[in-house]
Amino acid sequence: MSPSPHTLILLKEVLENIHFPQRLDTHPWVDSSFVQREMERDPGLASLSPGERLIITLARLFQRLRPATPPRKGKRLDSRWGEFGLLAARYFAPVIFHLSFPSSLRDAWQTIDSALLLFTFGPETERITEAQRQRYRFVSGEPEAAPYSTLSDWQRRGLERLASLIEAEEQAGKALPHANKQQIKQKSHKQMPRAWKHVGMGIGIAIVVILIVVGAWQGWQIYQTAQAIQQDVHALETFAAQALAVEPQNLDVEEVEEAAAHLSTLRASLHLLHRQITPLLSIAPFLKWVPVYGGDLSQAPLLLDYATQVVTAADNMVRAVLPLLEKMTDDSHSPLEALANLQEINSPLLEMQVALTRARLMRNQIEDTRLSEATRLLLERKVDPFLVKMEDLLPSNDLLALVQLVPRLVGAAGNGPQTYLLLIQNEDELRPTGGFLTAVGRLTLTNGKLTQVNFEASYLVDDFTKPYPRPPWQLREYMRSDIFLFRDANWFTDFPTTVQWVKFFYAYSRPFPVAGVLTIDQHALVEILRVVGPVAVPDEEQLITADNVLNYLRSERAVLLKPAAPQRLEDRKRFIARLATPLLEKINSRQGYDLSALVKTILQLLDQKHILLFFEDPEAQALIRQRGWDGDLHPKNGEDFLMAVDANVGFNKTNALVDRSLSYQVDLRIPQSPFSHLQVSYTNKVPVAVECYQLPASVGKGVPQPNEYPMYDCYWVYLRVYMPAGSELLSSTPYPVPAGRTLREEAVPARTDLLGNENIAGVAVFGTLLVIPPGETLATTFDFRLPAIAHQVGENRWQYRLTVQKQPGTRGDSFLLQLLLPENAVIQQSSSPLRVSENHSYSLETSLQEDFSFEVVFELH
């Protein structure tokens, strides 16, 4: 329903005077129902002038217009975000975040992206990941504004939506009791609001502000309340110090329950204190003159309101954490059952988030420069770092999403059993998504319980009574694979594409509905066993541990590589199940290990891409994509990108003895025309001499292999390099393969293949076949003319960003980055320390344990 013309007129009057709050003190809306309702929710607004209260209330209402999903990609002019972003940039971001006011719609257009990030993540923009920036990028640095007619239309529709919301709030607010309205009207004091700022959560800040306020007034009833507060604060201070000194799994549940009781009492006492001293708070603004503590006393109302909100957030945080802690320390609950009950903490988490939002606003209204030195230092040195740590321990946005999703994923939300495929990959024979697809498990979860487990060798999935498609051309040419089979489904670098082929092949012979696909490699098994402890495997004399599991896996596979026996494939199935089944049973039993330590290890393995995830649930998939756990490629428009991907095509396990390193030189001496030089180097550490024929050296060549496991061989690899879309290959150093060495016994000329984009948006792909003999090092190079990957961000200032994506299954490839900058360049900002070399060259070295991101800003003098 369209708003009334009168409402639109009043709204425009507010926006035209939004940076002059005093002009709005007599505006008709200052006594409106929706303003009074906001004051009841947030008593701290009583310290502001009528005009300021009105502006803050409208700003909070405005944030409810923010679309629930990020801007649509491919359609830059997303009208939902255009309407919200234009009003945010022109009116509300300048007020809330202390920015300059744009002078026109076109000026506002240029600041829409920064305004959207502020309203989505808050002012601590350095904590925003590049993936988050990309998701909410709307204008994308376009120098040309949208047509004026479009901007005008966005503003008109945005104002209409906000006016309609105001009318709805006004109607809802008319039900407020008259007495409450009169009480709210009497509370007034001028205090300009300061910027919103994320400050985290916790108990510590309450200790500071409560002591400041309690010491400001006397009186018997107030004194009694203050004494109760001080007792609770002292108990909580002791608990907080102890809690931060230990890992979460070592917290005593009874101590946490006791702290929860103190928090609940403290919260009630604060509300009582607020009611008792409300008449006294009105004189606080007149105490600025008091020597030393005038700033503390004059800001006492704000400090008390801030303390109330933080304690409310802390109270809800403990209410949310306590049930999880009880389940973590109760061995009768399996990890999946604990996850299935996450819905229990949904309500306190939501209340915590609301309280934190209000607390963040309060914290930024506190003028640190007016506080006494003792109070200011206490805030800066103890309280603020404590809050940041607490926020890191409990990231509420991700946790809230997880609370909603996990019960569905484990079949505990009334959605029936959920079946997942678990791909077992062997990185000794490296493939694009982590390793050769050795086996597959089918896991079924029902009401948070693992109700079915079935593992089998990848070869058993194929059904040769049915037609199969042709494989990618490299498999045909280099491995003589004439049909595309399940075991080769992970030839594709982007995991979502691999998943589609896995599900296609699996459904051929196993018609089960699949809710998701997960991968795990050998290194992940090692690290999980390191936490879980030894596992007893049937028919094995010794326990399988983190120290011997690789020998166990390799020796068992070696047996399977001997001349085929009648039960060879069935033996493979039993071999995988013999290890996987007892390991899953031990994890599910909760016996002998710390659950939180296992969770921490799994999160690290996800970050390092030793585990990949794919869910059919779109919300779950969006969450893991945001964390970079989806195995997809994530090039960013207008930025540099690099990913080197190996596929072992030698029918061997030589990757266990091969080291790889990358050296990438970026020439920005002419920032508008960048070039790059990439060198990929391999060292084959096999200790015996082997002639390079494309078959395992143990087959027909008589080369002794360790435990019959084919590691001692030449490394046959098809290398693919992923660069930003628009990259032009200028030169390269490929290598030929002589005739008679490959399976087809045909020579392979020295060539670099131009592979297009492999249906991956934002990249250009190049490939080449390499063979590295034992004991040798081989380097192949590529020279590129790059698209526009450096951008001018101010007069004579340039910005360059690079993402190096790690190949799953690899373990810390060495990476060297070299930058060549103009002679007159001076680095203003760098996300990583750089070494300075001759000829205006800068460099850094790192290990690709995870994806690597780099940003540098330089200025030309």
mmCIF file of C-alpha atoms in Angstrom, residues 319-515:
data_model
loop_
_atom_site.group_PDB
_atom_site.id
_atom_site.type_symbol
_atom_site.label_atom_id
_atom_site.label_comp_id
_atom_site.label_asym_id
_atom_site.label_seq_id
_atom_site.Cartn_x
_atom_site.Cartn_y
_atom_site.Cartn_z
ATOM 1 C CA ARG A 319 22.315 -19.390 28.284
ATOM 2 C CA ALA A 320 23.252 -20.461 24.755
ATOM 3 C CA VAL A 321 26.647 -21.947 25.576
ATOM 4 C CA LEU A 322 25.653 -23.849 28.710
ATOM 5 C CA PRO A 323 23.491 -26.494 26.936
ATOM 6 C CA LEU A 324 26.270 -27.084 24.397
ATOM 7 C CA LEU A 325 28.878 -27.346 27.136
ATOM 8 C CA GLU A 326 26.732 -29.857 29.005
ATOM 9 C CA LYS A 327 26.456 -32.018 25.877
ATOM 10 C CA MET A 328 30.159 -31.673 25.104
ATOM 11 C CA THR A 329 31.023 -33.028 28.562
ATOM 12 C CA ASP A 330 28.314 -35.706 28.577
ATOM 13 C CA ASP A 331 29.625 -38.843 26.881
ATOM 14 C CA SER A 332 26.091 -40.189 26.513
ATOM 15 C CA HIS A 333 25.514 -37.720 23.659
ATOM 16 C CA SER A 334 27.203 -38.373 20.323
ATOM 17 C CA PRO A 335 28.586 -35.371 18.390
ATOM 18 C CA LEU A 336 25.732 -35.665 15.892
ATOM 19 C CA GLU A 337 23.122 -35.753 18.647
ATOM 20 C CA ALA A 338 24.635 -32.621 20.145
ATOM 21 C CA LEU A 339 24.391 -30.901 16.771
ATOM 22 C CA ALA A 340 20.814 -32.077 16.313
ATOM 23 C CA ASN A 341 19.818 -30.174 19.468
ATOM 24 C CA LEU A 342 21.262 -26.839 18.355
ATOM 25 C CA GLN A 343 17.750 -25.447 17.915
ATOM 26 C CA GLU A 344 17.521 -25.220 21.721
ATOM 27 C CA ILE A 345 19.906 -22.243 21.714
ATOM 28 C CA ASN A 346 18.238 -20.318 18.900
ATOM 29 C CA SER A 347 16.221 -17.972 21.138
ATOM 30 C CA PRO A 348 19.047 -16.821 23.451
ATOM 31 C CA LEU A 349 21.344 -16.298 20.466
ATOM 32 C CA LEU A 350 18.824 -14.011 18.813
ATOM 33 C CA GLU A 351 18.387 -12.041 22.056
ATOM 34 C CA MET A 352 22.153 -11.852 22.410
ATOM 35 C CA GLN A 353 22.507 -10.432 18.916
ATOM 36 C CA VAL A 354 19.914 -7.728 19.610
ATOM 37 C CA ALA A 355 21.649 -6.742 22.857
ATOM 38 C CA LEU A 356 25.044 -6.654 21.152
ATOM 39 C CA THR A 357 23.734 -4.394 18.421
ATOM 40 C CA ARG A 358 22.508 -1.928 21.023
ATOM 41 C CA ALA A 359 25.712 -2.243 23.037
ATOM 42 C CA ARG A 360 27.806 -1.448 19.982
ATOM 43 C CA LEU A 361 25.867 1.751 19.427
ATOM 44 C CA MET A 362 26.273 2.741 23.102
ATOM 45 C CA ARG A 363 30.035 2.091 23.058
ATOM 46 C CA ASN A 364 30.572 4.438 20.172
ATOM 47 C CA GLN A 365 28.617 7.203 21.803
ATOM 48 C CA ILE A 366 31.020 7.130 24.766
ATOM 49 C CA GLU A 367 33.556 9.909 24.199
ATOM 50 C CA ASP A 368 36.828 8.392 25.323
ATOM 51 C CA THR A 369 38.600 11.751 25.248
ATOM 52 C CA ARG A 370 36.325 13.021 28.027
ATOM 53 C CA LEU A 371 36.881 10.046 30.334
ATOM 54 C CA SER A 372 39.341 10.085 33.168
ATOM 55 C CA GLU A 373 42.684 8.549 32.296
ATOM 56 C CA ALA A 374 42.120 5.571 34.590
ATOM 57 C CA THR A 375 38.756 4.749 33.015
ATOM 58 C CA ARG A 376 40.013 5.276 29.471
ATOM 59 C CA LEU A 377 43.051 3.038 29.955
ATOM 60 C CA LEU A 378 40.891 0.388 31.555
ATOM 61 C CA LEU A 379 38.669 0.390 28.492
ATOM 62 C CA GLU A 380 41.514 0.382 25.970
ATOM 63 C CA ARG A 381 43.868 -2.100 27.602
ATOM 64 C CA LYS A 382 41.553 -4.589 29.263
ATOM 65 C CA VAL A 383 37.959 -4.308 28.187
ATOM 66 C CA ASP A 384 38.155 -3.764 24.431
ATOM 67 C CA PRO A 385 40.665 -6.607 23.786
ATOM 68 C CA PHE A 386 38.563 -8.861 25.996
ATOM 69 C CA LEU A 387 35.470 -8.092 23.942
ATOM 70 C CA VAL A 388 37.234 -8.744 20.650
ATOM 71 C CA LYS A 389 38.377 -12.140 21.926
ATOM 72 C CA MET A 390 34.863 -12.966 23.065
ATOM 73 C CA GLU A 391 33.478 -12.000 19.679
ATOM 74 C CA ASP A 392 36.038 -14.229 17.975
ATOM 75 C CA LEU A 393 35.123 -17.130 20.254
ATOM 76 C CA LEU A 394 31.447 -16.807 19.416
ATOM 77 C CA PRO A 395 30.829 -15.304 15.920
ATOM 78 C CA SER A 396 27.107 -14.791 16.305
ATOM 79 C CA ASN A 397 26.211 -14.333 12.625
ATOM 80 C CA ASP A 398 27.745 -17.644 11.515
ATOM 81 C CA LEU A 399 26.474 -19.386 14.620
ATOM 82 C CA LEU A 400 22.926 -18.198 14.095
ATOM 83 C CA ALA A 401 23.009 -19.554 10.555
ATOM 84 C CA LEU A 402 24.484 -22.822 11.817
ATOM 85 C CA VAL A 403 21.803 -23.176 14.474
ATOM 86 C CA GLN A 404 19.146 -23.062 11.785
ATOM 87 C CA LEU A 405 20.918 -25.374 9.343
ATOM 88 C CA VAL A 406 22.558 -28.212 11.265
ATOM 89 C CA PRO A 407 19.370 -29.915 12.532
ATOM 90 C CA ARG A 408 18.184 -30.151 8.903
ATOM 91 C CA LEU A 409 21.513 -31.523 7.728
ATOM 92 C CA VAL A 410 21.539 -34.323 10.306
ATOM 93 C CA GLY A 411 17.904 -35.306 9.726
ATOM 94 C CA ALA A 412 16.651 -33.885 13.013
ATOM 95 C CA ALA A 413 14.221 -31.262 11.721
ATOM 96 C CA GLY A 414 11.402 -33.597 10.703
ATOM 97 C CA ASN A 415 12.877 -33.847 7.217
ATOM 98 C CA GLY A 416 13.592 -37.601 7.279
ATOM 99 C CA PRO A 417 16.907 -39.454 6.853
ATOM 100 C CA GLN A 418 19.719 -37.576 5.093
ATOM 101 C CA THR A 419 22.183 -39.572 2.987
ATOM 102 C CA TYR A 420 25.676 -38.298 2.138
ATOM 103 C CA LEU A 421 28.484 -39.627 -0.023
ATOM 104 C CA LEU A 422 31.982 -39.536 1.501
ATOM 105 C CA LEU A 423 34.730 -39.643 -1.119
ATOM 106 C CA ILE A 424 38.038 -41.132 0.043
ATOM 107 C CA GLN A 425 40.861 -39.462 -1.924
ATOM 108 C CA ASN A 426 44.517 -40.498 -2.027
ATOM 109 C CA GLU A 427 46.804 -37.481 -2.441
ATOM 110 C CA ASP A 428 49.779 -39.788 -3.155
ATOM 111 C CA GLU A 429 48.200 -39.875 -6.620
ATOM 112 C CA LEU A 430 47.140 -36.249 -6.827
ATOM 113 C CA ARG A 431 44.017 -35.229 -8.689
ATOM 114 C CA PRO A 432 42.405 -31.756 -8.962
ATOM 115 C CA THR A 433 40.041 -32.043 -5.961
ATOM 116 C CA GLY A 434 42.558 -33.755 -3.684
ATOM 117 C CA GLY A 435 43.643 -37.195 -4.878
ATOM 118 C CA PHE A 436 42.710 -40.343 -6.728
ATOM 119 C CA LEU A 437 39.148 -41.371 -5.843
ATOM 120 C CA THR A 438 39.937 -44.609 -4.016
ATOM 121 C CA ALA A 439 36.619 -45.381 -2.346
ATOM 122 C CA VAL A 440 33.197 -43.992 -1.541
ATOM 123 C CA GLY A 441 31.121 -44.259 1.602
ATOM 124 C CA ARG A 442 27.370 -43.853 1.962
ATOM 125 C CA LEU A 443 26.388 -42.380 5.337
ATOM 126 C CA THR A 444 22.784 -41.975 6.469
ATOM 127 C CA LEU A 445 21.814 -39.693 9.364
ATOM 128 C CA THR A 446 18.432 -39.956 11.072
ATOM 129 C CA ASN A 447 17.450 -37.702 13.982
ATOM 130 C CA GLY A 448 21.083 -36.858 14.585
ATOM 131 C CA LYS A 449 22.224 -40.482 14.618
ATOM 132 C CA LEU A 450 24.426 -42.348 12.157
ATOM 133 C CA THR A 451 22.053 -45.119 11.138
ATOM 134 C CA GLN A 452 23.813 -46.567 8.082
ATOM 135 C CA VAL A 453 27.444 -46.823 6.982
ATOM 136 C CA ASN A 454 28.598 -48.502 3.786
ATOM 137 C CA PHE A 455 32.024 -48.202 2.131
ATOM 138 C CA GLU A 456 33.151 -49.676 -1.165
ATOM 139 C CA ALA A 457 35.980 -49.299 -3.658
ATOM 140 C CA SER A 458 35.379 -46.754 -6.412
ATOM 141 C CA TYR A 459 35.717 -49.508 -9.025
ATOM 142 C CA LEU A 460 32.636 -51.264 -7.643
ATOM 143 C CA VAL A 461 30.371 -48.338 -8.466
ATOM 144 C CA ASP A 462 30.714 -48.783 -12.242
ATOM 145 C CA ASP A 463 27.978 -50.707 -14.072
ATOM 146 C CA PHE A 464 29.340 -51.705 -17.480
ATOM 147 C CA THR A 465 25.957 -52.948 -18.658
ATOM 148 C CA LYS A 466 25.072 -49.280 -19.188
ATOM 149 C CA PRO A 467 26.538 -46.731 -21.592
ATOM 150 C CA TYR A 468 29.100 -44.259 -20.261
ATOM 151 C CA PRO A 469 30.071 -40.863 -21.725
ATOM 152 C CA ARG A 470 33.416 -39.982 -23.259
ATOM 153 C CA PRO A 471 35.953 -38.621 -20.742
ATOM 154 C CA PRO A 472 37.792 -35.291 -20.911
ATOM 155 C CA TRP A 473 40.256 -35.328 -23.795
ATOM 156 C CA GLN A 474 43.338 -35.425 -21.527
ATOM 157 C CA LEU A 475 42.203 -38.750 -20.040
ATOM 158 C CA ARG A 476 41.744 -40.177 -23.535
ATOM 159 C CA GLU A 477 45.047 -38.895 -24.882
ATOM 160 C CA TYR A 478 47.314 -39.488 -21.884
ATOM 161 C CA MET A 479 45.681 -42.417 -20.023
ATOM 162 C CA ARG A 480 43.862 -44.236 -22.848
ATOM 163 C CA SER A 481 40.558 -43.908 -21.010
ATOM 164 C CA ASP A 482 37.884 -44.412 -23.625
ATOM 165 C CA ILE A 483 34.946 -44.054 -21.237
ATOM 166 C CA PHE A 484 34.355 -41.704 -18.330
ATOM 167 C CA LEU A 485 34.037 -43.648 -15.044
ATOM 168 C CA PHE A 486 33.246 -42.888 -11.415
ATOM 169 C CA ARG A 487 36.892 -43.060 -10.276
ATOM 170 C CA ASP A 488 37.831 -40.205 -12.663
ATOM 171 C CA ALA A 489 34.911 -37.943 -11.736
ATOM 172 C CA ASN A 490 37.216 -35.592 -9.831
ATOM 173 C CA TRP A 491 39.192 -34.610 -12.916
ATOM 174 C CA PHE A 492 37.502 -31.212 -12.711
ATOM 175 C CA THR A 493 39.133 -28.507 -10.630
ATOM 176 C CA ASP A 494 35.929 -26.928 -9.322
ATOM 177 C CA PHE A 495 34.405 -29.308 -6.781
ATOM 178 C CA PRO A 496 30.733 -28.486 -7.553
ATOM 179 C CA THR A 497 31.276 -29.813 -11.106
ATOM 180 C CA THR A 498 32.947 -32.936 -9.715
ATOM 181 C CA VAL A 499 29.950 -33.413 -7.401
ATOM 182 C CA GLN A 500 27.524 -33.393 -10.323
ATOM 183 C CA TRP A 501 29.516 -36.135 -12.085
ATOM 184 C CA VAL A 502 29.850 -38.145 -8.851
ATOM 185 C CA LYS A 503 26.088 -38.083 -8.329
ATOM 186 C CA PHE A 504 25.498 -38.945 -11.998
ATOM 187 C CA PHE A 505 27.773 -41.992 -11.932
ATOM 188 C CA TYR A 506 26.638 -43.120 -8.476
ATOM 189 C CA ALA A 507 22.960 -42.970 -9.461
ATOM 190 C CA TYR A 508 23.740 -45.277 -12.394
ATOM 191 C CA SER A 509 24.101 -48.246 -10.048
ATOM 192 C CA ARG A 510 23.092 -46.887 -6.634
ATOM 193 C CA PRO A 511 19.686 -45.164 -6.884
ATOM 194 C CA PHE A 512 19.803 -43.384 -3.521
ATOM 195 C CA PRO A 513 18.801 -39.750 -2.951
ATOM 196 C CA VAL A 514 21.888 -37.808 -1.915
ATOM 197 C CA ALA A 515 21.746 -34.709 0.336
#
